[in-house]
């Protein structure tokens, strides 16, 4: 009997071992089946993640380029608006200058009429004397009652002649003065017309640049939309693969748990059989497991030791040299802003390169307090004030670097940088 019980124990142990081995092999088979699906999903997820990372990097680059481009476009827009404002002011100055020219033409016509009237009167008197000969003259002289009377008559004739001549000379001088003023006004108007053409060219160039940048921005928008669309697709792929992995891991865990429960039940059944056989064996055990899953009167004090008169004297050396738009040479050609910048730079005063930015330099000065060396800012133009209502500036391609009247155009602001 003991031998039979021992043999039965051995048989049950073998059955338990076989059940455990079957569980291990079953779990291993389950792991192998699901591991293949999970690994395939992980590979697809990793590929999609790499592509998504590359796209996100491209999106960052596109957005950075868009930001830089937008800053450029904003700057061009600001320049264009300032230029259009300057053009409006220039149109006003041109209209005002044309009015002055019309008045000068009218004054010239009146002066010429007065000159002609005086000339005709003088010519009539001379003609009368010539046609009547010297007899009337001598009769008048001989009719004198005394030496004093004679001298008075001679003096009277001489005074009449001198008066006529002085009046004619005065009218001729007036005509010349009005003609000179008209020529000066015509020259100023021509300079403004020339500046207007320059403004129109600059505006056209800025508008072309803005259009070009706008096209580039549209291209960036298209690239960004395409990149975001692809990124969305890759993100969906990653999401899908994550779901596949989670589902497979859940199924794997469920099947492993089921296999363990089946093995445990088999083990318990075998242990129960052994207990029934031996009657006293109580060595069987069970176990479980689980898984889980970002003004006016402004006169500021000087702040440097540089003399404004020295700056004016230095600038005056270049009167007669040429004007070149965008030019960077005082001798070979400069535009208004470079001329002012270079003259002040000679004395260690740093200024911006364009006239628009100079309107914010230094401190504001009212015209009645302007001193030599102050900068006068016009619409799209700058000049150096010389004092006594005069300026020195790089005027235009026709006039070059020259002197001029400080009030020949609308003054936007006067700046003191010394």
Tab-separated table of C-alpha atoms in Angstrom:
chain	number	residue	atom	x	y	z
A	1	UNK	CA	0.000	0.000	0.000
A	2	UNK	CA	2.837	2.355	0.856
A	3	UNK	CA	4.415	1.646	-2.499
A	4	UNK	CA	1.162	2.407	-4.345
A	5	UNK	CA	0.678	5.665	-2.444
A	6	UNK	CA	4.289	6.662	-3.251
A	7	UNK	CA	3.790	5.912	-6.932
A	8	UNK	CA	0.571	7.895	-6.961
A	9	UNK	CA	2.381	10.853	-5.323
A	10	UNK	CA	5.049	10.725	-7.956
A	11	UNK	CA	2.385	10.664	-10.688
A	12	UNK	CA	0.571	13.678	-9.196
A	13	UNK	CA	3.856	15.610	-8.898
A	14	UNK	CA	4.520	14.885	-12.546
A	15	UNK	CA	1.039	16.131	-13.381
A	16	UNK	CA	1.666	19.351	-11.399
A	17	UNK	CA	5.018	19.859	-13.122
A	18	UNK	CA	3.386	19.199	-16.497
A	19	UNK	CA	0.624	21.731	-15.694
A	20	UNK	CA	3.188	24.357	-14.669
A	21	UNK	CA	5.227	23.704	-17.814
A	22	UNK	CA	2.085	23.915	-19.928
A	23	UNK	CA	1.266	27.283	-18.306
A	24	UNK	CA	4.779	28.561	-18.933
A	25	UNK	CA	4.719	27.365	-22.520
A	26	UNK	CA	1.208	28.764	-23.026
A	27	UNK	CA	2.198	32.169	-21.644
A	28	UNK	CA	5.332	32.083	-23.786
A	29	UNK	CA	3.264	31.375	-26.866
A	30	UNK	CA	0.842	34.146	-25.990
A	31	UNK	CA	3.768	36.604	-25.503
A	32	UNK	CA	5.306	35.583	-28.824
A	33	UNK	CA	2.088	36.161	-30.786
A	34	UNK	CA	1.358	39.578	-29.271
A	35	UNK	CA	5.024	40.691	-29.235
A	36	UNK	CA	5.129	40.577	-33.038
A	37	UNK	CA	2.101	42.876	-33.357
A	38	UNK	CA	3.376	45.227	-30.630
A	39	UNK	CA	6.877	45.462	-32.141
A	40	UNK	CA	5.410	46.218	-35.566
A	41	UNK	CA	3.211	48.948	-34.046
A	42	UNK	CA	6.179	50.383	-32.105
A	43	UNK	CA	8.296	50.514	-35.280
A	44	UNK	CA	5.538	52.341	-37.140
A	45	UNK	CA	5.073	54.672	-34.172
A	46	UNK	CA	8.817	55.428	-33.999
A	47	UNK	CA	8.945	56.155	-37.740
A	48	UNK	CA	5.926	58.445	-37.449
A	49	UNK	CA	7.422	60.142	-34.374
A	50	UNK	CA	10.684	60.803	-36.227
A	51	UNK	CA	8.805	62.291	-39.169
A	52	UNK	CA	6.670	64.346	-36.770
A	53	UNK	CA	9.792	65.671	-35.006
A	54	UNK	CA	11.293	66.657	-38.376
A	55	UNK	CA	8.050	68.375	-39.385
A	56	UNK	CA	7.820	70.209	-36.050
A	57	UNK	CA	11.372	71.439	-36.617
A	58	UNK	CA	10.401	72.615	-40.113
A	59	UNK	CA	7.295	74.316	-38.692
A	60	UNK	CA	9.448	76.153	-36.140
A	61	UNK	CA	11.813	77.295	-38.921
A	62	UNK	CA	8.902	78.428	-41.124
A	63	UNK	CA	7.286	80.315	-38.258
A	64	UNK	CA	10.618	81.974	-37.369
A	65	UNK	CA	11.094	82.977	-41.023
A	66	UNK	CA	7.504	84.276	-41.087
A	67	UNK	CA	8.157	86.345	-37.976
A	68	UNK	CA	11.321	87.861	-39.487
A	69	UNK	CA	9.505	88.513	-42.755
A	70	UNK	CA	6.588	90.127	-40.929
A	71	UNK	CA	9.015	92.464	-39.155
A	72	UNK	CA	10.486	93.421	-42.549
A	73	UNK	CA	7.014	94.014	-43.986
A	74	UNK	CA	6.034	96.121	-40.968
A	75	UNK	CA	9.202	98.211	-41.397
A	76	UNK	CA	8.491	98.670	-45.123
A	77	UNK	CA	4.891	99.607	-44.301
A	78	UNK	CA	6.137	102.225	-41.809
A	79	UNK	CA	8.557	103.625	-44.398
A	80	UNK	CA	5.829	103.725	-47.035
A	81	UNK	CA	3.398	105.510	-44.710
A	82	UNK	CA	6.066	108.061	-43.769
A	83	UNK	CA	6.910	108.547	-47.447
A	84	UNK	CA	3.250	109.014	-48.394
A	85	UNK	CA	2.911	111.587	-45.604
A	86	UNK	CA	6.005	113.379	-46.909
A	87	UNK	CA	4.528	113.300	-50.414
A	88	UNK	CA	1.316	114.930	-49.163
A	89	UNK	CA	3.301	117.685	-47.459
A	90	UNK	CA	5.430	118.130	-50.567
A	91	UNK	CA	2.285	118.502	-52.698
A	92	UNK	CA	1.147	121.226	-50.298
A	93	UNK	CA	4.536	122.959	-50.601
A	94	UNK	CA	4.418	122.698	-54.394
A	95	UNK	CA	0.933	124.257	-54.470
A	96	UNK	CA	2.100	127.055	-52.165
A	97	UNK	CA	5.215	127.627	-54.275
A	98	UNK	CA	3.120	127.738	-57.454
A	99	UNK	CA	0.975	130.394	-55.796
A	100	UNK	CA	4.097	132.448	-55.041
A	101	UNK	CA	5.205	132.063	-58.665
A	102	UNK	CA	1.781	133.169	-59.942
A	103	UNK	CA	1.982	136.248	-57.713
A	104	UNK	CA	5.529	136.957	-58.910
A	105	UNK	CA	4.347	136.704	-62.528
A	106	UNK	CA	1.560	139.181	-61.796
A	107	UNK	CA	3.992	141.544	-60.019
A	108	UNK	CA	6.421	141.232	-62.916
A	109	UNK	CA	3.693	142.112	-65.408
A	110	UNK	CA	2.726	145.226	-63.392
A	111	UNK	CA	6.378	146.278	-63.042
A	112	UNK	CA	6.965	145.822	-66.764
A	113	UNK	CA	3.863	147.917	-67.553
A	114	UNK	CA	5.086	150.712	-65.267
A	115	UNK	CA	8.535	150.529	-66.848
A	116	UNK	CA	6.993	150.739	-70.327
A	117	UNK	CA	4.743	153.668	-69.314
A	118	UNK	CA	7.699	155.596	-67.901
A	119	UNK	CA	9.770	154.802	-70.965
A	120	UNK	CA	6.965	155.970	-73.296
A	121	UNK	CA	6.536	159.242	-71.345
A	122	UNK	CA	10.249	159.920	-71.426
A	123	UNK	CA	10.415	159.057	-75.125
A	124	UNK	CA	7.486	161.436	-75.850
A	125	UNK	CA	9.212	164.335	-74.122
A	126	UNK	CA	12.477	163.649	-75.954
A	127	UNK	CA	10.580	163.317	-79.241
A	128	UNK	CA	8.810	166.635	-78.593
A	129	UNK	CA	12.092	168.386	-77.978
A	130	UNK	CA	13.571	166.849	-81.102
A	131	UNK	CA	10.593	167.682	-83.378
A	132	UNK	CA	10.348	171.294	-82.193
A	133	UNK	CA	14.084	171.747	-82.409
A	134	UNK	CA	16.125	173.786	-80.057
A	135	UNK	CA	14.186	177.014	-80.814
A	136	UNK	CA	11.598	176.447	-78.077
A	137	UNK	CA	14.343	175.544	-75.701
A	138	UNK	CA	16.311	178.708	-76.530
A	139	UNK	CA	13.175	180.797	-76.533
A	140	UNK	CA	12.465	179.551	-73.093
A	141	UNK	CA	15.993	180.338	-72.064
A	142	UNK	CA	15.957	183.796	-73.735
A	143	UNK	CA	12.688	184.625	-72.054
A	144	UNK	CA	14.403	184.625	-68.701
A	145	UNK	CA	14.137	187.962	-66.898
A	146	UNK	CA	17.331	187.533	-64.945
A	147	UNK	CA	20.349	185.323	-64.499
A	148	UNK	CA	18.584	183.661	-61.611
A	149	UNK	CA	15.519	183.024	-63.744
A	150	UNK	CA	17.733	181.646	-66.510
A	151	UNK	CA	19.520	179.302	-64.155
A	152	UNK	CA	16.220	178.178	-62.685
A	153	UNK	CA	14.883	177.368	-66.169
A	154	UNK	CA	18.012	175.419	-67.118
A	155	UNK	CA	17.905	173.603	-63.786
A	156	UNK	CA	14.207	172.765	-64.267
A	157	UNK	CA	14.830	171.180	-67.667
A	158	UNK	CA	17.736	169.231	-66.229
A	159	UNK	CA	15.651	168.099	-63.248
A	160	UNK	CA	12.854	166.913	-65.531
A	161	UNK	CA	15.360	164.848	-67.496
A	162	UNK	CA	17.018	163.505	-64.320
A	163	UNK	CA	13.620	162.629	-62.849
A	164	UNK	CA	12.619	160.735	-65.958
A	165	UNK	CA	15.909	158.849	-65.948
A	166	UNK	CA	15.709	157.989	-62.214
A	167	UNK	CA	12.132	156.806	-62.533
A	168	UNK	CA	13.036	154.639	-65.499
A	169	UNK	CA	16.048	153.200	-63.634
A	170	UNK	CA	13.878	152.535	-60.567
A	171	UNK	CA	11.262	150.712	-62.608
A	172	UNK	CA	13.977	148.734	-64.398
A	173	UNK	CA	15.480	147.716	-61.045
A	174	UNK	CA	12.036	146.649	-59.802
A	175	UNK	CA	11.511	144.578	-62.928
A	176	UNK	CA	14.893	142.914	-62.434
A	177	UNK	CA	14.210	142.193	-58.751
A	178	UNK	CA	10.832	140.631	-59.504
A	179	UNK	CA	12.371	138.648	-62.380
A	180	UNK	CA	15.163	137.413	-60.078
A	181	UNK	CA	12.578	136.403	-57.448
A	182	UNK	CA	10.584	134.562	-60.098
A	183	UNK	CA	13.734	132.695	-61.231
A	184	UNK	CA	14.470	131.758	-57.606
A	185	UNK	CA	10.917	130.497	-57.067
A	186	UNK	CA	11.054	128.568	-60.350
A	187	UNK	CA	14.294	126.899	-59.206
A	188	UNK	CA	12.744	125.954	-55.848
A	189	UNK	CA	9.667	124.565	-57.605
A	190	UNK	CA	11.873	122.545	-59.963
A	191	UNK	CA	13.721	121.121	-56.965
A	192	UNK	CA	10.417	120.098	-55.354
A	193	UNK	CA	9.196	118.533	-58.603
A	194	UNK	CA	12.447	116.600	-58.790
A	195	UNK	CA	12.019	115.462	-55.185
A	196	UNK	CA	8.438	114.427	-55.970
A	197	UNK	CA	9.707	112.153	-58.766
A	198	UNK	CA	12.249	110.696	-56.330
A	199	UNK	CA	9.472	110.086	-53.774
A	200	UNK	CA	7.328	108.380	-56.388
A	201	UNK	CA	10.250	106.131	-57.375
A	202	UNK	CA	10.871	105.277	-53.708
A	203	UNK	CA	7.175	104.577	-53.125
A	204	UNK	CA	7.060	102.353	-56.201
A	205	UNK	CA	10.159	100.499	-55.005
A	206	UNK	CA	8.696	100.036	-51.502
A	207	UNK	CA	5.379	98.819	-52.908
A	208	UNK	CA	7.238	96.313	-55.111
A	209	UNK	CA	9.206	95.096	-52.067
A	210	UNK	CA	6.013	94.770	-50.013
A	211	UNK	CA	4.354	92.820	-52.847
A	212	UNK	CA	7.410	90.552	-53.099
A	213	UNK	CA	7.460	89.974	-49.333
A	214	UNK	CA	3.702	89.385	-49.351
A	215	UNK	CA	4.153	86.689	-52.017
A	216	UNK	CA	6.901	85.134	-49.886
A	217	UNK	CA	4.579	85.252	-46.874
A	218	UNK	CA	1.853	83.486	-48.904
A	219	UNK	CA	4.417	80.837	-49.844
A	220	UNK	CA	5.339	80.415	-46.176
A	221	UNK	CA	1.637	80.110	-45.327
A	222	UNK	CA	1.261	77.350	-47.917
A	223	UNK	CA	4.372	75.542	-46.615
A	224	UNK	CA	3.141	75.901	-43.043
A	225	UNK	CA	-0.330	74.588	-43.910
A	226	UNK	CA	1.188	71.600	-45.730
A	227	UNK	CA	3.598	70.861	-42.862
A	228	UNK	CA	0.807	71.115	-40.271
A	229	UNK	CA	-1.405	68.805	-42.346
A	230	UNK	CA	1.366	66.193	-42.537
A	231	UNK	CA	2.124	66.654	-38.838
A	232	UNK	CA	-1.546	66.001	-38.062
A	233	UNK	CA	-1.418	62.806	-40.131
A	234	UNK	CA	1.721	61.589	-38.355
A	235	UNK	CA	0.194	62.496	-34.972
A	236	UNK	CA	-2.862	60.404	-35.883
A	237	UNK	CA	-0.573	57.536	-36.926
A	238	UNK	CA	1.210	57.724	-33.559
A	239	UNK	CA	-2.137	57.790	-31.781
A	240	UNK	CA	-3.361	54.785	-33.772
A	241	UNK	CA	-0.163	52.796	-33.089
A	242	UNK	CA	-0.336	53.667	-29.394
A	243	UNK	CA	-3.896	52.337	-29.381
A	244	UNK	CA	-2.795	49.153	-31.163
A	245	UNK	CA	0.019	48.675	-28.636
A	246	UNK	CA	-2.338	49.291	-25.689
A	247	UNK	CA	-4.946	46.917	-27.088
A	248	UNK	CA	-2.373	44.184	-27.731
A	249	UNK	CA	-0.848	44.625	-24.269
A	250	UNK	CA	-4.325	44.435	-22.719
A	251	UNK	CA	-5.177	41.278	-24.688
A	252	UNK	CA	-1.782	39.806	-23.839
A	253	UNK	CA	-2.285	40.558	-20.145
A	254	UNK	CA	-5.805	39.099	-20.237
A	255	UNK	CA	-4.645	35.910	-21.985
A	256	UNK	CA	-1.665	35.545	-19.628
A	257	UNK	CA	-3.977	35.988	-16.627
A	258	UNK	CA	-6.365	33.418	-18.071
A	259	UNK	CA	-3.478	30.995	-18.642
A	260	UNK	CA	-2.252	31.535	-15.090
A	261	UNK	CA	-5.728	30.971	-13.696
A	262	UNK	CA	-6.087	27.779	-15.735
A	263	UNK	CA	-2.670	26.556	-14.528
A	264	UNK	CA	-3.549	27.518	-10.972
A	265	UNK	CA	-6.838	25.655	-11.173
A	266	UNK	CA	-5.044	22.618	-12.599
A	267	UNK	CA	-2.463	22.860	-9.862
A	268	UNK	CA	-5.129	23.137	-7.199
A	269	UNK	CA	-6.993	20.190	-8.708
A	270	UNK	CA	-3.836	18.081	-8.713
A	271	UNK	CA	-3.085	19.189	-5.162
A	272	UNK	CA	-6.605	18.184	-4.167
A	273	UNK	CA	-6.084	14.793	-5.734
A	274	UNK	CA	-2.845	14.415	-3.859
A	275	UNK	CA	-4.569	15.473	-0.653
A	276	UNK	CA	-7.247	12.900	-1.258
A	277	UNK	CA	-4.615	10.274	-1.851
A	278	UNK	CA	-2.436	10.954	1.161
A	279	UNK	CA	-5.186	12.248	3.402
A	280	UNK	CA	-2.696	14.453	5.217
A	281	UNK	CA	-0.645	16.249	2.542
A	282	UNK	CA	-1.188	19.974	2.781
A	283	UNK	CA	1.799	21.263	0.803
A	284	UNK	CA	-0.186	22.630	-2.170
A	285	UNK	CA	-0.138	26.433	-2.590
A	286	UNK	CA	-1.772	28.923	-4.809
A	287	UNK	CA	-0.734	32.244	-6.151
A	288	UNK	CA	-2.158	34.993	-8.344
A	289	UNK	CA	-0.708	37.752	-10.471
A	290	UNK	CA	-1.914	40.767	-12.381
A	291	UNK	CA	-0.702	43.354	-14.763
A	292	UNK	CA	-1.322	46.983	-15.255
A	293	UNK	CA	-0.572	50.129	-17.890
A	294	UNK	CA	4.161	79.205	-22.781
A	295	UNK	CA	6.017	123.540	-29.313
A	296	UNK	CA	7.062	126.542	-29.177
A	297	UNK	CA	9.860	128.269	-27.191
A	298	UNK	CA	11.929	125.105	-27.012
A	299	UNK	CA	15.620	125.892	-26.490
A	300	UNK	CA	17.386	122.938	-24.793
A	301	UNK	CA	20.912	123.331	-23.456
A	302	UNK	CA	23.874	121.933	-25.381
A	303	UNK	CA	25.148	118.592	-24.112
A	304	UNK	CA	28.481	118.490	-25.991
A	305	UNK	CA	31.442	120.806	-26.382
A	306	UNK	CA	31.155	120.746	-30.174
A	307	UNK	CA	30.572	124.158	-31.771
A	308	UNK	CA	27.628	124.355	-34.160
A	309	UNK	CA	29.531	126.991	-36.150
A	310	UNK	CA	32.378	124.495	-36.639
A	311	UNK	CA	29.935	121.956	-38.045
A	312	UNK	CA	28.520	124.614	-40.394
A	313	UNK	CA	32.031	125.603	-41.511
A	314	UNK	CA	32.940	121.991	-42.201
A	315	UNK	CA	29.703	121.407	-44.151
A	316	UNK	CA	30.246	124.576	-46.191
A	317	UNK	CA	33.492	123.156	-47.610
A	318	UNK	CA	31.413	120.812	-49.748
A	319	UNK	CA	29.085	123.371	-51.329
A	320	UNK	CA	29.207	122.745	-55.079
A	321	UNK	CA	29.819	119.006	-54.778
A	322	UNK	CA	27.227	116.665	-56.371
A	323	UNK	CA	24.032	115.192	-54.930
A	324	UNK	CA	23.565	111.434	-55.463
A	325	UNK	CA	20.531	109.576	-54.104
A	326	UNK	CA	21.844	106.907	-51.715
A	327	UNK	CA	25.367	108.338	-52.170
A	328	UNK	CA	27.933	107.861	-49.396
A	329	UNK	CA	30.696	110.294	-50.350
A	330	UNK	CA	30.954	114.001	-49.534
A	331	UNK	CA	33.076	114.596	-52.635
A	332	UNK	CA	31.761	112.085	-55.176
A	333	UNK	CA	28.084	112.313	-54.258
A	334	UNK	CA	25.876	112.262	-51.158
A	335	UNK	CA	22.174	112.501	-50.410
A	336	UNK	CA	20.734	114.759	-47.720
A	337	UNK	CA	20.860	112.309	-44.798
A	338	UNK	CA	24.403	111.086	-45.528
A	339	UNK	CA	25.610	114.703	-45.868
A	340	UNK	CA	24.224	115.596	-42.416
A	341	UNK	CA	25.390	112.309	-40.859
A	342	UNK	CA	28.934	112.671	-42.251
A	343	UNK	CA	29.311	116.330	-41.194
A	344	UNK	CA	28.299	115.592	-37.601
A	345	UNK	CA	30.268	112.338	-37.623
A	346	UNK	CA	33.406	114.432	-38.230
A	347	UNK	CA	32.946	115.699	-34.642
A	348	UNK	CA	32.072	112.359	-33.076
A	349	UNK	CA	28.279	112.828	-33.193
A	350	UNK	CA	26.603	109.589	-34.320
A	351	UNK	CA	23.375	109.966	-36.323
A	352	UNK	CA	21.116	107.492	-38.195
A	353	UNK	CA	21.466	107.077	-41.972
A	354	UNK	CA	17.963	108.138	-43.011
A	355	UNK	CA	16.126	111.441	-42.694
A	356	UNK	CA	13.024	109.872	-41.132
A	357	UNK	CA	14.992	108.559	-38.123
A	358	UNK	CA	16.773	111.922	-37.651
A	359	UNK	CA	13.389	113.442	-36.751
A	360	UNK	CA	13.703	111.691	-33.365
A	361	UNK	CA	17.371	112.495	-32.645
A	362	UNK	CA	18.535	114.816	-29.877
A	363	UNK	CA	16.078	117.349	-28.474
A	364	UNK	CA	13.330	119.397	-30.127
A	365	UNK	CA	14.018	123.118	-30.793
A	366	UNK	CA	11.534	125.808	-31.860
A	367	UNK	CA	12.403	127.768	-35.008
A	368	UNK	CA	12.744	131.062	-33.136
A	369	UNK	CA	15.402	129.435	-30.904
A	370	UNK	CA	17.287	127.613	-33.704
A	371	UNK	CA	21.080	128.002	-33.619
A	372	UNK	CA	23.889	127.155	-36.067
A	373	UNK	CA	24.470	123.411	-36.031
A	374	UNK	CA	20.829	122.460	-35.390
A	375	UNK	CA	19.252	119.952	-37.801
A	376	UNK	CA	16.134	121.078	-39.694
A	377	UNK	CA	13.869	118.210	-40.750
A	378	UNK	CA	11.484	118.571	-43.703
A	379	UNK	CA	9.238	115.903	-45.232
A	380	UNK	CA	11.801	113.378	-46.568
A	381	UNK	CA	14.692	115.849	-46.264
A	382	UNK	CA	17.199	117.206	-43.687
A	383	UNK	CA	19.535	120.214	-43.625
A	384	UNK	CA	22.053	121.913	-41.321
A	385	UNK	CA	20.955	125.296	-39.983
A	386	UNK	CA	23.556	128.058	-40.523
A	387	UNK	CA	21.760	130.867	-38.676
A	388	UNK	CA	20.007	133.976	-40.071
A	389	UNK	CA	17.355	131.833	-41.757
A	390	UNK	CA	19.878	129.990	-43.973
A	391	UNK	CA	20.700	126.302	-44.412
A	392	UNK	CA	23.390	124.208	-46.072
A	393	UNK	CA	22.192	120.892	-47.477
A	394	UNK	CA	22.503	118.225	-50.170
A	395	UNK	CA	19.566	119.608	-52.127
A	396	UNK	CA	18.927	117.665	-55.344
A	397	UNK	CA	20.706	116.199	-58.400
A	398	UNK	CA	20.285	119.600	-60.104
A	399	UNK	CA	21.500	121.848	-57.266
A	400	UNK	CA	23.941	119.485	-55.552
A	401	UNK	CA	25.234	120.567	-52.124
A	402	UNK	CA	24.250	124.210	-51.721
A	403	UNK	CA	22.954	126.989	-49.481
A	404	UNK	CA	19.272	127.805	-49.198
A	405	UNK	CA	16.480	129.427	-47.228
A	406	UNK	CA	15.495	127.573	-44.050
A	407	UNK	CA	11.795	128.214	-44.655
A	408	UNK	CA	11.642	127.250	-48.327
A	409	UNK	CA	9.544	124.225	-47.337
A	410	UNK	CA	7.348	123.021	-44.488
A	411	UNK	CA	9.494	122.329	-41.401
A	412	UNK	CA	8.485	119.203	-39.483
A	413	UNK	CA	10.888	119.582	-36.544
A	414	UNK	CA	14.263	121.053	-35.554
A	415	UNK	CA	16.637	118.856	-33.558
A	416	UNK	CA	19.607	119.816	-31.380
A	417	UNK	CA	22.212	117.038	-31.120
A	418	UNK	CA	25.227	119.069	-29.954
